[in-house]
Short mmCIF file of C-alpha atoms in Angstrom, two decimals:
data_model
loop_
_atom_site.label_atom_id
_atom_site.label_comp_id
_atom_site.label_asym_id
_atom_site.label_seq_id
_atom_site.Cartn_x
_atom_site.Cartn_y
_atom_site.Cartn_z
CA MET A 1482 135.67 172.44 119.99
CA PHE A 1483 133.01 170.25 117.93
CA THR A 1484 130.72 170.75 120.69
CA GLU A 1485 128.46 168.17 120.34
CA ILE A 1486 124.65 169.20 120.12
CA GLY A 1487 122.19 167.82 122.80
CA PRO A 1488 118.48 167.55 122.93
CA GLY A 1489 117.87 169.96 125.18
CA MET A 1490 118.30 172.54 122.49
CA LEU A 1491 115.02 171.70 121.22
CA LEU A 1492 113.55 175.25 121.24
CA GLU A 1493 109.50 176.05 120.66
CA ASP A 1494 110.87 179.21 119.75
CA VAL A 1495 112.89 177.88 116.66
CA ALA A 1496 111.02 178.02 113.67
CA PHE A 1497 111.56 174.76 111.97
CA SER A 1498 109.71 172.15 113.34
CA ALA A 1499 111.42 168.71 114.16
CA THR A 1500 111.79 165.89 116.70
CA PRO A 1501 115.78 165.78 117.41
CA ALA A 1502 116.62 162.10 116.70
CA ALA A 1503 117.63 161.06 113.29
CA ILE A 1504 120.52 162.24 111.45
CA LYS A 1505 123.54 162.91 113.73
CA GLU A 1506 123.57 159.66 113.33
CA THR A 1507 122.33 159.59 109.54
CA ALA A 1508 125.76 161.17 108.56
CA GLU A 1509 127.68 158.63 110.34
CA LYS A 1510 126.72 156.24 108.69
CA THR A 1511 127.37 158.27 104.82
CA VAL A 1512 130.21 158.96 106.16
CA GLU A 1513 130.59 155.32 107.37
CA ALA A 1514 129.45 154.01 103.80
CA MET A 1515 131.66 157.12 101.94
CA THR A 1516 134.18 154.86 103.43
CA VAL A 1517 133.91 151.97 102.09
CA THR A 1518 136.14 150.86 99.14
CA ARG A 1519 134.65 148.15 96.76
CA GLU A 1520 136.14 146.61 93.82
CA THR A 1521 133.86 146.51 91.58
CA GLY A 1522 131.45 149.08 90.15
CA LYS A 1523 129.76 150.14 87.94
CA THR A 1524 131.35 153.18 86.12
CA ASP A 1525 130.54 153.02 81.79
CA LYS A 1526 127.12 154.35 82.37
CA GLU A 1527 128.56 157.25 84.34
CA CYS A 1528 131.38 157.91 81.59
CA ASP A 1529 128.53 157.71 78.95
CA TRP A 1530 126.72 160.70 80.98
CA VAL A 1531 129.93 162.75 81.24
CA ASP A 1532 130.32 162.00 77.04
CA HIS A 1533 126.84 163.50 77.07
CA VAL A 1534 127.77 166.69 78.77
CA LEU A 1535 130.37 167.27 76.86
CA ARG A 1536 128.46 167.12 73.44
CA ILE A 1537 126.36 168.98 75.03
CA ARG A 1538 129.38 171.89 75.58
CA ASP A 1539 130.95 171.58 72.43
CA ALA A 1540 128.12 171.08 70.90
CA GLN A 1541 124.99 171.74 72.02
CA ASP A 1542 124.12 168.48 70.87
CA GLN A 1543 120.47 168.08 70.93
CA THR A 1544 120.17 164.05 70.77
CA ALA A 1545 122.52 164.28 73.86
CA PHE A 1546 119.96 165.94 75.49
CA ALA A 1547 117.28 163.91 74.72
CA GLU A 1548 119.01 161.39 76.66
CA LEU A 1549 120.23 162.91 79.43
CA PHE A 1550 116.99 164.47 79.75
CA ARG A 1551 114.55 161.12 79.76
CA HIS A 1552 117.22 160.13 82.92
CA PHE A 1553 117.58 162.69 84.68
CA ALA A 1554 114.35 164.79 84.40
CA PRO A 1555 112.26 162.38 86.18
CA ARG A 1556 114.21 162.02 88.33
CA VAL A 1557 114.38 165.53 89.53
CA LYS A 1558 111.01 165.59 89.40
CA ALA A 1559 110.10 162.91 92.03
CA PHE A 1560 112.99 164.39 94.08
CA LEU A 1561 111.04 167.44 93.81
CA ILE A 1562 107.79 165.96 94.33
CA ARG A 1563 109.47 164.16 97.90
CA SER A 1564 110.61 167.51 98.71
CA GLY A 1565 107.24 167.91 98.95
CA SER A 1566 106.40 170.03 95.39
CA ASP A 1567 102.80 169.12 93.45
CA PRO A 1568 103.35 167.51 90.52
CA ALA A 1569 102.38 170.33 88.32
CA LEU A 1570 105.27 172.48 90.05
CA ALA A 1571 107.63 169.52 89.77
CA GLU A 1572 107.11 169.59 86.50
CA GLU A 1573 107.95 172.72 85.84
CA CYS A 1574 111.50 172.80 87.56
CA ALA A 1575 112.71 169.94 86.66
CA GLN A 1576 112.33 171.33 83.13
CA GLU A 1577 113.97 174.48 84.45
CA VAL A 1578 116.43 172.26 86.40
CA MET A 1579 117.29 170.59 82.92
CA ALA A 1580 117.02 174.30 80.98
CA THR A 1581 120.37 174.90 83.87
CA LEU A 1582 122.64 171.63 82.55
CA TRP A 1583 122.31 172.70 78.99
CA HIS A 1584 123.40 176.14 79.83
CA LYS A 1585 125.56 175.25 82.44
CA ALA A 1586 127.53 172.93 80.39
CA HIS A 1587 131.03 174.47 80.30
CA LEU A 1588 131.02 174.75 83.96
CA PHE A 1589 130.50 171.19 84.97
CA ASP A 1590 133.35 169.39 85.97
CA PRO A 1591 133.94 166.14 85.63
CA GLY A 1592 137.23 165.28 87.95
CA ARG A 1593 135.26 166.89 90.61
CA ALA A 1594 131.75 166.05 90.41
CA SER A 1595 129.65 163.24 88.86
CA VAL A 1596 126.67 164.22 86.09
CA ALA A 1597 123.68 163.44 88.85
CA THR A 1598 125.48 164.85 91.28
CA TRP A 1599 126.05 167.86 89.19
CA VAL A 1600 122.18 167.86 88.66
CA PHE A 1601 121.80 166.92 92.21
CA THR A 1602 123.29 170.42 93.30
CA ILE A 1603 121.14 172.38 90.44
CA ALA A 1604 117.90 170.37 91.85
CA ARG A 1605 118.72 171.32 95.26
CA ASN A 1606 119.17 174.98 95.19
CA ARG A 1607 116.36 175.11 92.76
CA ARG A 1608 113.92 173.21 95.91
CA ILE A 1609 115.70 175.14 97.90
CA ASP A 1610 115.21 178.69 95.98
CA LEU A 1611 111.25 177.54 95.20
CA ILE A 1612 109.88 175.72 97.99
CA ARG A 1613 111.98 176.85 101.10
CA ARG A 1614 111.84 180.67 99.56
CA GLN A 1615 115.26 181.34 100.44
CA ARG A 1616 118.16 182.61 98.78
CA ARG A 1617 121.58 179.84 98.40
CA PRO A 1618 124.29 181.43 98.97
CA GLU A 1619 127.19 179.31 97.60
CA PRO A 1620 131.21 178.32 97.93
CA GLU A 1621 133.38 181.66 96.41
CA ASP A 1622 134.55 179.74 92.90
CA LEU A 1623 137.89 178.83 93.36
CA PRO A 1624 140.69 180.44 91.19
CA TRP A 1625 140.73 178.51 88.55
CA GLY A 1626 140.20 179.37 85.28
CA PRO A 1627 138.82 177.13 82.35
CA GLU A 1628 141.68 175.75 80.63
CA ALA A 1629 142.30 173.62 83.77
CA GLU A 1630 140.31 170.69 82.08
CA PRO A 1631 140.50 167.84 84.96
CA GLU A 1632 142.69 165.34 83.64
CA PRO A 1633 141.18 161.62 82.76
CA ALA A 1634 142.62 159.68 84.99
CA GLU A 1635 140.38 161.84 87.56
CA VAL A 1636 137.52 161.60 86.03
CA VAL A 1637 137.97 157.96 86.10
CA SER A 1638 138.80 158.05 89.94
CA LEU A 1639 135.76 160.24 90.65
CA GLN A 1640 133.60 157.93 88.67
CA GLN A 1641 134.59 154.91 90.14
CA GLU A 1642 134.41 156.21 93.63
CA THR A 1643 130.84 157.30 93.24
CA ALA A 1644 130.67 153.81 92.00
CA GLN A 1645 131.88 152.57 95.33
CA LEU A 1646 129.57 155.29 97.18
CA ARG A 1647 126.40 154.02 95.66
CA ASP A 1648 127.28 150.17 96.43
CA ALA A 1649 127.80 151.35 99.83
CA ILE A 1650 124.86 152.89 100.34
CA ASN A 1651 122.63 150.64 98.49
CA ALA A 1652 124.63 148.21 101.42
CA LEU A 1653 123.13 149.94 104.28
CA PRO A 1654 119.79 148.44 106.38
CA LYS A 1655 116.98 149.52 104.69
CA ALA A 1656 116.83 152.02 108.57
CA GLN A 1657 119.34 153.60 107.72
CA ARG A 1658 119.26 153.99 103.92
CA GLU A 1659 115.75 155.73 104.41
CA LEU A 1660 117.22 157.75 107.28
CA ILE A 1661 119.91 159.43 104.86
CA GLU A 1662 116.49 160.02 102.52
CA LYS A 1663 115.02 162.50 105.29
CA ALA A 1664 117.47 163.97 104.97
CA TYR A 1665 117.94 165.24 101.89
CA PHE A 1666 114.67 164.46 99.90
CA GLY A 1667 114.17 167.21 102.71
CA ASP A 1668 112.26 165.77 106.00
CA LEU A 1669 114.98 166.64 108.22
CA SER A 1670 115.43 170.02 110.25
CA HIS A 1671 119.67 170.85 110.48
CA ARG A 1672 118.44 170.21 114.08
CA GLU A 1673 117.44 166.85 113.41
CA ILE A 1674 120.45 166.40 111.58
CA ALA A 1675 123.29 167.87 114.28
CA ALA A 1676 121.00 165.83 117.23
CA GLN A 1677 121.92 162.54 115.83
CA THR A 1678 124.79 161.35 118.50
CA GLY A 1679 127.96 159.27 118.45
CA LEU A 1680 129.17 161.38 114.87
CA PRO A 1681 132.75 159.92 114.28
CA LEU A 1682 134.79 162.93 112.34
CA GLY A 1683 137.42 160.74 111.78
CA THR A 1684 136.11 157.74 109.72
CA ILE A 1685 135.19 160.79 106.95
CA LYS A 1686 139.01 160.83 106.40
CA SER A 1687 139.82 158.00 103.68
CA ARG A 1688 137.16 158.49 100.91
CA ILE A 1689 137.74 162.43 102.09
CA ARG A 1690 141.62 163.08 101.20
CA LEU A 1691 140.89 162.23 97.53
CA ALA A 1692 138.60 164.59 96.81
CA LEU A 1693 140.57 167.09 98.62
CA ASP A 1694 144.18 165.80 96.26
CA ARG A 1695 141.74 167.17 93.46
CA LEU A 1696 141.36 169.90 94.69
CA ARG A 1697 144.90 170.96 95.41
CA HIS A 1698 145.23 169.74 92.53
CA ALA A 1699 143.16 171.92 90.88
CA ILE A 1700 144.24 174.71 92.66
CA GLY A 1701 147.09 174.68 91.85
CA MET B 547 146.95 181.04 101.42
CA ASN B 548 145.28 181.51 105.01
CA GLU B 549 146.77 180.80 108.33
CA GLN B 550 145.99 177.63 108.97
CA ILE B 551 142.33 176.83 110.53
CA LYS B 552 141.45 174.82 113.46
CA HIS B 553 138.32 175.10 113.69
CA HIS B 554 136.19 173.54 110.73
CA LEU B 555 132.33 172.15 111.03
CA THR B 556 130.96 169.04 111.92
CA ASP B 557 129.78 166.72 108.98
CA ALA B 558 126.46 167.61 110.34
CA LEU B 559 126.30 170.96 109.45
CA LEU B 560 128.07 170.51 106.03
CA MET B 561 125.27 167.54 105.51
CA GLY B 562 122.81 169.66 106.14
CA TYR B 563 123.99 172.60 103.20
CA SER B 564 124.63 170.02 101.30
CA ALA B 565 121.63 168.44 101.61
CA GLY B 566 119.41 171.73 101.69
CA ALA B 567 118.68 171.53 105.25
CA LEU B 568 119.79 174.60 106.87
CA PRO B 569 118.26 178.10 107.22
CA GLU B 570 119.49 180.41 105.58
CA ALA B 571 121.92 182.35 107.46
CA PHE B 572 123.60 179.01 108.19
CA ASP B 573 123.73 178.21 104.91
CA LEU B 574 125.35 182.00 104.44
CA MET B 575 127.92 180.62 107.24
CA VAL B 576 128.63 177.74 105.67
CA ALA B 577 129.07 178.83 102.13
CA THR B 578 131.63 181.78 103.66
CA HIS B 579 133.99 179.07 105.53
CA LEU B 580 133.89 176.79 102.38
CA SER B 581 135.68 179.72 100.51
CA LEU B 582 138.22 180.10 103.17
CA CYS B 583 138.46 175.90 103.77
CA ASP B 584 139.73 173.57 101.16
CA ASP B 585 139.06 170.60 103.55
CA CYS B 586 135.60 171.91 104.22
CA ARG B 587 134.54 171.81 101.02
CA ALA B 588 135.90 169.14 100.00
CA ARG B 589 133.73 167.26 102.67
CA ALA B 590 130.93 169.30 101.70
CA GLU B 591 131.20 167.42 97.94
CA SER B 592 131.44 164.36 99.11
CA PHE B 593 128.16 164.73 100.98
CA ASP B 594 126.94 166.26 97.39
CA ALA B 595 128.13 162.93 95.54
CA VAL B 596 125.89 161.36 98.08
CA GLY B 597 123.20 163.48 96.95
CA GLY B 598 123.59 162.53 93.87
CA VAL B 599 123.37 159.16 94.43
CA LEU B 600 120.14 158.94 96.16
CA LEU B 601 118.39 161.53 92.84
CA GLU B 602 120.12 159.15 90.78
CA ASP B 603 118.92 156.18 92.29
CA ASN B 604 115.09 157.04 93.44
CA GLN B 605 112.69 153.82 93.08
CA THR B 606 110.11 156.19 92.23
CA GLU B 607 108.09 155.79 89.17
CA ILE B 608 107.40 159.64 87.84
CA GLU B 609 107.15 160.55 84.57
CA MET B 610 107.51 163.80 82.95
CA ASP B 611 104.25 165.42 81.23
CA ALA B 612 104.61 164.25 76.80
CA PRO B 613 105.49 167.82 75.36
CA SER B 614 107.84 168.20 78.15
CA LEU B 615 111.35 167.45 76.11
CA ALA B 616 109.68 170.48 72.95
CA ASP B 617 108.84 172.50 76.86
CA THR B 618 112.16 172.60 77.72
CA MET B 619 113.91 172.74 74.20
CA ALA B 620 111.45 175.76 74.02
CA MET B 621 113.02 176.94 77.20
CA ILE B 622 116.63 176.44 76.10
CA LYS B 623 116.37 178.63 73.26
CA GLN B 624 114.67 181.33 74.71
CA GLY B 625 118.59 181.92 76.17
CA ALA B 626 119.90 181.20 79.55
CA PRO B 627 118.15 183.48 82.47
CA ARG B 628 120.19 186.77 83.52
CA PRO B 629 121.71 186.32 86.83
CA ARG B 630 120.13 187.50 89.76
CA GLY B 631 122.10 190.78 91.79
CA PRO B 632 125.21 192.68 91.03
CA GLU B 633 128.30 190.10 91.07
CA PRO B 634 129.90 190.55 94.85
CA THR B 635 132.50 192.86 94.45
CA PRO B 636 136.15 191.15 95.43
CA CYS B 637 136.91 191.88 99.78
CA LYS B 638 140.06 190.15 101.30
CA ILE B 639 138.16 190.46 104.39
CA LEU B 640 134.66 188.69 103.11
CA PRO B 641 134.73 186.04 100.96
CA ALA B 642 132.45 186.53 97.77
CA PRO B 643 128.98 185.26 99.59
CA LEU B 644 129.00 187.46 102.54
CA SER B 645 130.29 190.72 100.87
CA ALA B 646 127.01 189.54 98.39
CA TYR B 647 124.64 189.91 101.71
CA ALA B 648 126.80 192.48 102.84
CA GLY B 649 126.82 194.85 99.98
CA GLY B 650 130.14 195.16 98.52
CA ASP B 651 133.26 195.51 100.64
CA LEU B 652 134.04 195.92 104.12
CA SER B 653 132.81 199.60 103.93
CA LYS B 654 129.45 199.22 102.84
CA VAL B 655 128.61 197.68 106.05
CA LYS B 656 126.22 199.31 108.46
CA TRP B 657 127.66 199.00 111.57
CA ARG B 658 125.81 199.80 114.57
CA SER B 659 126.95 200.34 118.24
CA ILE B 660 125.70 198.18 121.06
CA GLY B 661 128.15 198.86 123.31
CA MET B 662 131.84 198.75 124.49
CA GLY B 663 132.56 199.32 121.57
CA VAL B 664 131.28 196.19 119.58
CA LYS B 665 129.52 196.81 116.79
CA GLN B 666 127.18 194.14 114.74
CA ALA B 667 125.60 195.06 111.53
CA ILE B 668 122.19 192.10 111.15
CA LEU B 669 122.31 191.24 107.70
CA ALA B 670 118.79 190.00 105.28
CA THR B 671 117.83 186.12 105.93
CA SER B 672 115.10 184.26 105.88
CA PRO B 673 113.59 184.29 109.92
CA GLU B 674 114.36 181.15 111.55
CA ALA B 675 117.68 182.66 111.63
CA THR B 676 120.04 185.91 112.24
CA ALA B 677 122.98 186.92 110.33
CA ARG B 678 125.01 189.43 111.67
CA LEU B 679 128.67 190.34 111.53
CA LEU B 680 130.21 191.99 114.48
CA TYR B 681 133.26 194.18 115.29
CA ILE B 682 135.19 193.82 118.47
CA PRO B 683 137.71 196.54 119.35
CA ALA B 684 141.59 194.85 119.28
CA GLY B 685 141.33 194.17 122.97
CA ALA B 686 137.51 194.45 123.72
CA ALA B 687 135.69 191.61 124.99
CA VAL B 688 132.10 190.61 123.56
CA PRO B 689 129.54 190.64 127.48
CA ASP B 690 129.77 188.03 129.07
CA HIS B 691 126.57 185.61 127.10
CA GLY B 692 125.37 182.19 126.69
CA HIS B 693 123.20 180.71 124.69
CA ARG B 694 119.70 179.12 123.47
CA GLY B 695 120.55 177.92 120.75
CA MET B 696 123.06 176.66 117.98
CA GLU B 697 125.09 180.34 117.44
CA LEU B 698 128.54 179.54 114.88
CA THR B 699 131.24 182.39 115.27
CA MET B 700 133.47 182.63 112.49
CA VAL B 701 136.52 185.44 112.26
CA LEU B 702 137.03 187.21 109.68
CA GLN B 703 139.86 189.15 110.29
CA GLY B 704 142.22 189.65 113.58
CA ALA B 705 141.86 186.56 116.24
CA PHE B 706 139.29 186.12 120.14
CA SER B 707 140.48 184.18 122.70
CA ASP B 708 137.45 182.71 125.62
CA GLU B 709 136.65 180.11 127.34
CA VAL B 710 137.64 177.34 124.71
CA ASP B 711 140.36 178.28 123.10
CA ARG B 712 141.53 180.44 119.97
CA PHE B 713 139.84 181.42 117.31
CA GLY B 714 141.72 182.88 113.62
CA ARG B 715 140.43 183.89 110.49
CA GLY B 716 138.71 181.38 109.06
CA ASP B 717 138.45 179.62 112.75
CA VAL B 718 134.36 178.64 113.18
CA GLU B 719 133.72 178.53 117.04
CA ILE B 720 130.61 176.20 117.64
CA ALA B 721 128.38 176.99 120.67
CA ASP B 722 125.06 175.66 122.35
CA GLU B 723 123.66 175.95 125.59
CA ASP B 724 125.74 174.95 127.51
CA LEU B 725 128.64 177.36 126.63
CA GLU B 726 128.93 180.61 128.10
CA HIS B 727 131.92 182.42 127.22
CA MET B 728 133.65 185.55 126.93
CA PRO B 729 135.12 186.47 124.01
CA VAL B 730 138.40 188.58 123.91
CA ALA B 731 140.16 190.20 120.83
CA ASP B 732 143.26 189.48 120.29
CA ILE B 733 145.13 193.30 120.82
CA GLY B 734 146.94 193.36 117.21
CA GLU B 735 143.93 194.03 115.45
CA ASP B 736 140.35 194.92 115.93
CA CYS B 737 138.24 191.55 115.26
CA ILE B 738 135.37 191.30 112.89
CA CYS B 739 133.47 188.38 112.79
CA LEU B 740 130.28 186.56 110.91
CA ALA B 741 127.94 184.98 114.15
CA VAL B 742 124.75 183.11 112.81
CA THR B 743 122.41 181.14 115.68
CA ASP B 744 118.94 180.02 115.56
CA ALA B 745 117.58 181.44 118.68
CA PRO B 746 118.35 184.83 120.94
CA LEU B 747 121.46 185.29 122.67
CA ARG B 748 120.83 185.59 126.59
CA PHE B 749 123.09 187.94 128.51
CA ASN B 750 124.04 187.52 132.23
CA SER B 751 124.42 191.02 132.95
CA LEU B 752 121.69 193.49 133.55
CA MET B 753 122.57 196.04 130.96
CA PRO B 754 122.58 194.21 127.58
CA ARG B 755 120.27 192.32 128.77
CA LEU B 756 117.79 195.31 128.22
CA PHE B 757 119.29 196.49 125.31
CA GLN B 758 118.51 193.00 123.56
CA PRO B 759 115.11 193.74 122.29
CA PHE B 760 115.80 197.23 120.66
CA PHE B 761 119.59 195.64 119.04
CA ARG B 762 118.61 191.39 118.36
CA ILE B 763 121.88 191.06 120.03
#
């Protein structure tokens, strides 16, 4: 059923330009990285960022926002420039992304995503909207209400996993790391991603099960 | 909850969705499947976490312009931008991302016959790939066809079977050029699917091939 996508799939009549051979492997390496677990990992900073977002949500705290801005805005701008935007547009978009963070602080769920992950998804959607000029369909919201504040233990566990993921990605050989970056910074098409061979579907499971448990918990 | 989904999205598609690398029609397929499948949603969120790490660890030295923070605060004080477009209409068959493209619930879909009782409705997306809803009457078959690109078909109502397996609500069949198949809808209920492809389909008999340029199937 999970049909392997062969290199013969590449067609001239497809608008997506791309050479096959880079990213099924990328997905594979990423999946491996996600399964690696380490004992250590810096989570203090992340706790701090979560706290900043909650301060914005609960008290419209401008000091917290300024600190978040200093950390994330240049990174969003760099991400957009790396994805093909010119610096002026990237500056404008990074500001919009940070403004979105303020306006949507009440939607942030620290049991499901780190602040960096959340900022990434906002920046990615802005990039699709602006640079690729297409809409971004998002999944239906899960049916849980605002009363479903995540358990502190879930928040901590998410932060630990994120730290482990960071360690694992940083431990990748340079070439693999660069491949993953190319995928996320918009340098690989979906065909290039699919054309990578040997994607081990099974290896993703160990890390993923945690995320799934959290989803189910949130629903229940 | 739905009956157990057996046929899921690949890691490559989920990573492509997270990385923002998919054509709009494929994003629509992934978002619709994630609306029905917690399993794939969890996997997709893990791929988002990879994006978060890369964003935060990017070593490129870029600075914001001098008045950037003040400009952003001024933007914030103007209030949140209004959401674009109407809220999607809740629909038992079409999950929210799909109903937004179909113009509302199932009754709003503008079907066009493509012969032998089969109907389709093309959904407006960016041109690199095509998304359409397919309506296959109970017991009917979609003409035997192969594929020149990647085609994903997800069942929304009823079920169909082909040479590969049986597919029920939420199941995605991933077909490429190696697959020639003739999906047949289960006899119990009309089958409605979302199908996306990044290349035109090719049919094996003359009639549908003649119609192909007109109907974009």
